[in-house]
Amino acid sequence: MAAVLARGDIWRGDALASLPEASIPSGHAALDAELPGSGWPRGNLTEILVDRSGLGEMALLLPALAQLSADGGWLALVAPPWLPHAPAWAAAGVALERLVIVRAGRQVAWSVEQLLASGGFAGVLAWPEANIDAAALRRLQVAAEGRSVFACLWRSTATAGIPSPAPLRVLLKPVSAAGALSVQILKRRGRPAARPLVLSILRPGRTTRVVAGAALSLVAARSAALAAVA
């Protein structure tokens, strides 16, 4: 029975599933306690649902991205709606020389699938088209399975009621307290989450002056060099 439960796609109804790949600590103990494997999963698709940017949603992931970066991994952002704030990412511990931005045009899902299949990235974050269909999502889940990669899609909260093959779906909302974020786990492998979490989010770089020119130029150069992926 222990061997069966260790598979990750089978779990007890009163517990959280185990994960075949080591998870990445989120940097928030309360959140890790609610995530199967005690952290953001590798080898599976994660969806984060948010209405708009600027809520601290990227700061929520920066500790995990910094850990992947510290381990020597490459990170890819596919079709981000903004250029990363290089000083903040560097202050959080992300190695900008191993950060790639892909301008995917209308081929976001295809680009993500190729990046996952390459096996060369520790983290792939993407902002797919609003009309991405279930078949494309299923292909991305299959591409992520069995790989030591954190694969994350950013989608609208309007998709919360639409079925998805992603084993983990998280909805983010702002709260009145400054620097806080409501984190609701809509779907996970294991027992349903009882209630949303309210987390205090540290946004690095807000109080530290960092010269950004060289870092931003590096990110922009990598973005231009990889434009052919589209």
mmCIF file of C-alpha atoms in Angstrom:
data_model
loop_
_atom_site.group_PDB
_atom_site.id
_atom_site.type_symbol
_atom_site.label_atom_id
_atom_site.label_comp_id
_atom_site.label_asym_id
_atom_site.label_seq_id
_atom_site.Cartn_x
_atom_site.Cartn_y
_atom_site.Cartn_z
ATOM 1 C CA MET A 1 0.000 0.000 0.000
ATOM 2 C CA ALA A 2 2.825 2.416 0.823
ATOM 3 C CA ALA A 3 4.280 1.933 -2.661
ATOM 4 C CA VAL A 4 0.896 2.684 -4.255
ATOM 5 C CA LEU A 5 0.384 5.859 -2.208
ATOM 6 C CA ALA A 6 3.895 7.048 -3.126
ATOM 7 C CA ARG A 7 2.901 7.330 -6.799
ATOM 8 C CA GLY A 8 1.469 10.828 -6.381
ATOM 9 C CA ASP A 9 -1.709 10.270 -8.408
ATOM 10 C CA ILE A 10 -3.273 8.122 -5.661
ATOM 11 C CA TRP A 11 -3.864 9.367 -2.121
ATOM 12 C CA ARG A 12 -5.924 8.787 0.985
ATOM 13 C CA GLY A 13 -9.088 10.880 1.150
ATOM 14 C CA ASP A 14 -8.104 12.404 4.494
ATOM 15 C CA ALA A 15 -4.515 13.285 3.571
ATOM 16 C CA LEU A 16 -2.416 15.129 1.010
ATOM 17 C CA ALA A 17 -0.791 13.230 -1.828
ATOM 18 C CA SER A 18 2.921 12.562 -1.848
ATOM 19 C CA LEU A 19 4.919 13.714 -4.861
ATOM 20 C CA PRO A 20 7.340 11.615 -6.933
ATOM 21 C CA GLU A 21 9.540 14.691 -7.496
ATOM 22 C CA ALA A 22 10.922 16.808 -4.647
ATOM 23 C CA SER A 23 8.882 19.983 -4.197
ATOM 24 C CA ILE A 24 10.244 23.522 -3.857
ATOM 25 C CA PRO A 25 9.575 25.252 -0.519
ATOM 26 C CA SER A 26 7.394 28.309 -1.076
ATOM 27 C CA GLY A 27 9.049 30.356 1.657
ATOM 28 C CA HIS A 28 5.766 30.408 3.603
ATOM 29 C CA ALA A 29 5.365 27.676 6.222
ATOM 30 C CA ALA A 30 1.565 28.018 6.306
ATOM 31 C CA LEU A 31 1.345 27.547 2.538
ATOM 32 C CA ASP A 32 3.800 24.642 2.481
ATOM 33 C CA ALA A 33 1.628 22.875 5.061
ATOM 34 C CA GLU A 34 -1.284 23.000 2.588
ATOM 35 C CA LEU A 35 0.615 21.956 -0.539
ATOM 36 C CA PRO A 36 1.121 18.273 -1.406
ATOM 37 C CA GLY A 37 4.797 17.537 -0.927
ATOM 38 C CA SER A 38 5.131 20.636 1.310
ATOM 39 C CA GLY A 39 5.978 23.051 -1.490
ATOM 40 C CA TRP A 40 5.411 24.043 -5.116
ATOM 41 C CA PRO A 41 5.352 20.835 -7.166
ATOM 42 C CA ARG A 42 7.795 19.751 -9.834
ATOM 43 C CA GLY A 43 6.721 17.468 -12.639
ATOM 44 C CA ASN A 44 3.132 18.718 -12.678
ATOM 45 C CA LEU A 45 1.247 21.709 -13.985
ATOM 46 C CA THR A 46 0.309 24.468 -11.538
ATOM 47 C CA GLU A 47 -2.229 27.183 -12.313
ATOM 48 C CA ILE A 48 -2.315 30.487 -10.452
ATOM 49 C CA LEU A 49 -5.494 32.471 -11.031
ATOM 50 C CA VAL A 50 -5.395 36.229 -10.595
ATOM 51 C CA ASP A 51 -7.484 39.126 -11.900
ATOM 52 C CA ARG A 52 -4.698 41.637 -12.393
ATOM 53 C CA SER A 53 -0.988 42.062 -11.880
ATOM 54 C CA GLY A 54 0.588 44.098 -9.110
ATOM 55 C CA LEU A 55 -0.980 42.223 -6.188
ATOM 56 C CA GLY A 56 2.315 40.734 -5.065
ATOM 57 C CA GLU A 57 1.681 37.583 -7.069
ATOM 58 C CA MET A 58 5.241 37.320 -8.365
ATOM 59 C CA ALA A 59 6.683 38.043 -4.922
ATOM 60 C CA LEU A 60 4.789 34.957 -3.755
ATOM 61 C CA LEU A 61 6.873 32.820 -6.128
ATOM 62 C CA LEU A 62 10.219 34.593 -5.837
ATOM 63 C CA PRO A 63 11.528 32.486 -2.913
ATOM 64 C CA ALA A 64 10.962 29.303 -4.935
ATOM 65 C CA LEU A 65 12.410 30.819 -8.103
ATOM 66 C CA ALA A 66 15.443 32.003 -6.143
ATOM 67 C CA GLN A 67 15.973 28.474 -4.834
ATOM 68 C CA LEU A 68 15.810 27.014 -8.326
ATOM 69 C CA SER A 69 18.230 29.686 -9.487
ATOM 70 C CA ALA A 70 20.616 29.052 -6.577
ATOM 71 C CA ASP A 71 20.681 25.384 -7.573
ATOM 72 C CA GLY A 72 21.959 26.419 -11.002
ATOM 73 C CA GLY A 73 18.650 26.086 -12.827
ATOM 74 C CA TRP A 74 17.447 28.113 -15.791
ATOM 75 C CA LEU A 75 14.134 29.978 -15.608
ATOM 76 C CA ALA A 76 11.858 30.911 -18.503
ATOM 77 C CA LEU A 77 9.032 33.446 -18.634
ATOM 78 C CA VAL A 78 6.778 32.920 -21.634
ATOM 79 C CA ALA A 79 4.685 35.873 -22.839
ATOM 80 C CA PRO A 80 4.829 37.852 -19.573
ATOM 81 C CA PRO A 81 2.606 40.967 -19.628
ATOM 82 C CA TRP A 82 5.487 43.040 -18.202
ATOM 83 C CA LEU A 83 9.279 43.184 -18.184
ATOM 84 C CA PRO A 84 10.594 41.766 -14.888
ATOM 85 C CA HIS A 85 11.821 44.340 -12.382
ATOM 86 C CA ALA A 86 15.440 43.231 -12.510
ATOM 87 C CA PRO A 87 16.627 44.848 -9.237
ATOM 88 C CA ALA A 88 13.854 43.153 -7.257
ATOM 89 C CA TRP A 89 14.485 39.774 -8.855
ATOM 90 C CA ALA A 90 18.229 40.065 -8.301
ATOM 91 C CA ALA A 91 17.674 41.151 -4.689
ATOM 92 C CA ALA A 92 15.493 38.074 -4.189
ATOM 93 C CA GLY A 93 18.321 35.828 -5.370
ATOM 94 C CA VAL A 94 17.381 35.125 -8.990
ATOM 95 C CA ALA A 95 20.415 34.841 -11.289
ATOM 96 C CA LEU A 96 19.458 37.105 -14.181
ATOM 97 C CA GLU A 97 22.044 35.493 -16.450
ATOM 98 C CA ARG A 98 19.936 32.309 -16.316
ATOM 99 C CA LEU A 99 16.594 34.046 -16.855
ATOM 100 C CA VAL A 100 15.067 33.782 -20.334
ATOM 101 C CA ILE A 101 12.067 35.705 -21.663
ATOM 102 C CA VAL A 102 10.195 34.241 -24.624
ATOM 103 C CA ARG A 103 7.996 36.460 -26.778
ATOM 104 C CA ALA A 104 5.697 33.731 -28.016
ATOM 105 C CA GLY A 105 3.058 35.689 -29.899
ATOM 106 C CA ARG A 106 0.057 33.425 -30.402
ATOM 107 C CA GLN A 107 2.091 30.281 -29.772
ATOM 108 C CA VAL A 108 2.309 30.383 -25.973
ATOM 109 C CA ALA A 109 1.128 26.822 -25.353
ATOM 110 C CA TRP A 110 3.388 25.442 -28.095
ATOM 111 C CA SER A 111 6.376 27.377 -26.737
ATOM 112 C CA VAL A 112 5.773 26.122 -23.195
ATOM 113 C CA GLU A 113 5.460 22.550 -24.435
ATOM 114 C CA GLN A 114 8.810 22.815 -26.238
ATOM 115 C CA LEU A 115 10.539 24.295 -23.188
ATOM 116 C CA LEU A 116 9.183 21.571 -20.915
ATOM 117 C CA ALA A 117 10.099 18.834 -23.375
ATOM 118 C CA SER A 118 13.652 20.169 -23.680
ATOM 119 C CA GLY A 119 14.409 19.279 -20.069
ATOM 120 C CA GLY A 120 16.704 22.292 -19.845
ATOM 121 C CA PHE A 121 14.684 24.462 -17.463
ATOM 122 C CA ALA A 122 14.082 24.253 -13.726
ATOM 123 C CA GLY A 123 11.151 26.653 -13.895
ATOM 124 C CA VAL A 124 8.786 27.671 -16.711
ATOM 125 C CA LEU A 125 6.185 30.361 -16.031
ATOM 126 C CA ALA A 126 3.723 31.316 -18.756
ATOM 127 C CA TRP A 127 0.766 33.579 -19.449
ATOM 128 C CA PRO A 128 -1.291 31.668 -22.045
ATOM 129 C CA GLU A 129 -4.036 32.987 -24.260
ATOM 130 C CA ALA A 130 -7.412 33.393 -22.555
ATOM 131 C CA ASN A 131 -8.951 30.835 -24.907
ATOM 132 C CA ILE A 132 -6.412 28.059 -24.319
ATOM 133 C CA ASP A 133 -8.353 24.808 -24.589
ATOM 134 C CA ALA A 134 -8.414 21.639 -22.517
ATOM 135 C CA ALA A 135 -6.414 19.683 -25.089
ATOM 136 C CA ALA A 136 -3.545 22.188 -24.945
ATOM 137 C CA LEU A 137 -3.591 22.157 -21.144
ATOM 138 C CA ARG A 138 -3.498 18.366 -21.167
ATOM 139 C CA ARG A 139 -0.444 18.407 -23.454
ATOM 140 C CA LEU A 140 1.333 20.761 -21.056
ATOM 141 C CA GLN A 141 0.527 18.529 -18.091
ATOM 142 C CA VAL A 142 1.872 15.508 -19.976
ATOM 143 C CA ALA A 143 4.998 17.456 -20.997
ATOM 144 C CA ALA A 144 5.673 18.389 -17.362
ATOM 145 C CA GLU A 145 5.085 14.918 -15.918
ATOM 146 C CA GLY A 146 8.190 13.111 -14.766
ATOM 147 C CA ARG A 147 10.440 16.148 -15.207
ATOM 148 C CA SER A 148 12.162 18.072 -12.450
ATOM 149 C CA VAL A 149 10.576 21.365 -13.493
ATOM 150 C CA PHE A 150 8.211 23.828 -11.849
ATOM 151 C CA ALA A 151 5.625 24.523 -14.568
ATOM 152 C CA CYS A 152 3.232 27.363 -13.777
ATOM 153 C CA LEU A 153 0.485 29.011 -15.817
ATOM 154 C CA TRP A 154 -1.017 32.371 -14.903
ATOM 155 C CA ARG A 155 -4.712 32.492 -15.781
ATOM 156 C CA SER A 156 -7.745 34.663 -15.060
ATOM 157 C CA THR A 157 -9.970 34.028 -12.052
ATOM 158 C CA ALA A 158 -12.804 33.734 -14.588
ATOM 159 C CA THR A 159 -11.486 30.234 -15.351
ATOM 160 C CA ALA A 160 -11.897 29.046 -11.752
ATOM 161 C CA GLY A 161 -15.085 27.139 -12.567
ATOM 162 C CA ILE A 162 -13.713 25.575 -15.754
ATOM 163 C CA PRO A 163 -12.196 22.080 -15.342
ATOM 164 C CA SER A 164 -8.440 21.852 -15.844
ATOM 165 C CA PRO A 165 -5.974 18.941 -15.892
ATOM 166 C CA ALA A 166 -3.592 20.915 -13.643
ATOM 167 C CA PRO A 167 -3.279 19.007 -10.335
ATOM 168 C CA LEU A 168 -2.780 22.270 -8.411
ATOM 169 C CA ARG A 169 -4.887 25.406 -8.868
ATOM 170 C CA VAL A 170 -4.488 28.453 -6.630
ATOM 171 C CA LEU A 171 -6.573 31.638 -6.632
ATOM 172 C CA LEU A 172 -5.050 34.915 -5.419
ATOM 173 C CA LYS A 173 -6.905 37.976 -4.169
ATOM 174 C CA PRO A 174 -5.767 41.205 -2.523
ATOM 175 C CA VAL A 175 -6.688 41.866 1.095
ATOM 176 C CA SER A 176 -6.973 45.172 2.904
ATOM 177 C CA ALA A 177 -3.802 44.715 4.959
ATOM 178 C CA ALA A 178 -0.758 46.205 3.260
ATOM 179 C CA GLY A 179 1.581 43.575 1.856
ATOM 180 C CA ALA A 180 -0.905 40.736 2.367
ATOM 181 C CA LEU A 181 -2.399 38.316 -0.128
ATOM 182 C CA SER A 182 -5.292 35.856 0.072
ATOM 183 C CA VAL A 183 -4.268 32.433 -1.234
ATOM 184 C CA GLN A 184 -7.095 29.968 -1.889
ATOM 185 C CA ILE A 185 -6.253 26.435 -2.993
ATOM 186 C CA LEU A 186 -9.050 25.488 -5.383
ATOM 187 C CA LYS A 187 -7.660 22.099 -6.353
ATOM 188 C CA ARG A 188 -4.942 19.840 -5.042
ATOM 189 C CA ARG A 189 -4.252 16.138 -4.840
ATOM 190 C CA GLY A 190 -5.619 15.314 -1.418
ATOM 191 C CA ARG A 191 -8.316 16.520 0.923
ATOM 192 C CA PRO A 192 -9.970 19.862 0.003
ATOM 193 C CA ALA A 193 -8.503 22.988 1.572
ATOM 194 C CA ALA A 194 -10.615 24.245 4.457
ATOM 195 C CA ARG A 195 -10.197 27.988 3.937
ATOM 196 C CA PRO A 196 -8.047 30.590 2.159
ATOM 197 C CA LEU A 197 -4.722 31.587 3.682
ATOM 198 C CA VAL A 198 -3.717 35.193 4.269
ATOM 199 C CA LEU A 199 0.014 35.572 3.730
ATOM 200 C CA SER A 200 2.314 38.508 4.325
ATOM 201 C CA ILE A 201 4.269 39.021 1.110
ATOM 202 C CA LEU A 202 7.708 40.604 1.137
ATOM 203 C CA ARG A 203 8.469 42.495 -2.052
ATOM 204 C CA PRO A 204 12.269 42.693 -2.340
ATOM 205 C CA GLY A 205 13.885 45.742 -3.829
ATOM 206 C CA ARG A 206 11.268 48.215 -2.630
ATOM 207 C CA THR A 207 13.559 49.731 0.007
ATOM 208 C CA THR A 208 16.928 48.954 -1.587
ATOM 209 C CA ARG A 209 18.459 51.034 -4.351
ATOM 210 C CA VAL A 210 20.044 48.862 -7.027
ATOM 211 C CA VAL A 211 21.514 49.943 -10.339
ATOM 212 C CA ALA A 212 19.309 48.197 -12.887
ATOM 213 C CA GLY A 213 20.748 49.178 -16.245
ATOM 214 C CA ALA A 214 23.026 46.216 -16.938
ATOM 215 C CA ALA A 215 20.583 43.647 -15.597
ATOM 216 C CA LEU A 216 17.670 45.012 -17.583
ATOM 217 C CA SER A 217 19.814 45.127 -20.707
ATOM 218 C CA LEU A 218 20.752 41.472 -20.204
ATOM 219 C CA VAL A 219 17.137 40.397 -19.804
ATOM 220 C CA ALA A 220 16.078 42.422 -22.839
ATOM 221 C CA ALA A 221 18.916 40.977 -24.920
ATOM 222 C CA ARG A 222 17.931 37.410 -24.071
ATOM 223 C CA SER A 223 14.325 38.269 -24.903
ATOM 224 C CA ALA A 224 15.308 39.528 -28.343
ATOM 225 C CA ALA A 225 17.578 36.570 -28.999
ATOM 226 C CA LEU A 226 14.779 34.099 -28.288
ATOM 227 C CA ALA A 227 12.068 35.906 -30.223
ATOM 228 C CA ALA A 228 12.488 33.301 -32.955
ATOM 229 C CA VAL A 229 10.725 30.765 -30.741
ATOM 230 C CA ALA A 230 7.475 32.439 -31.764
#
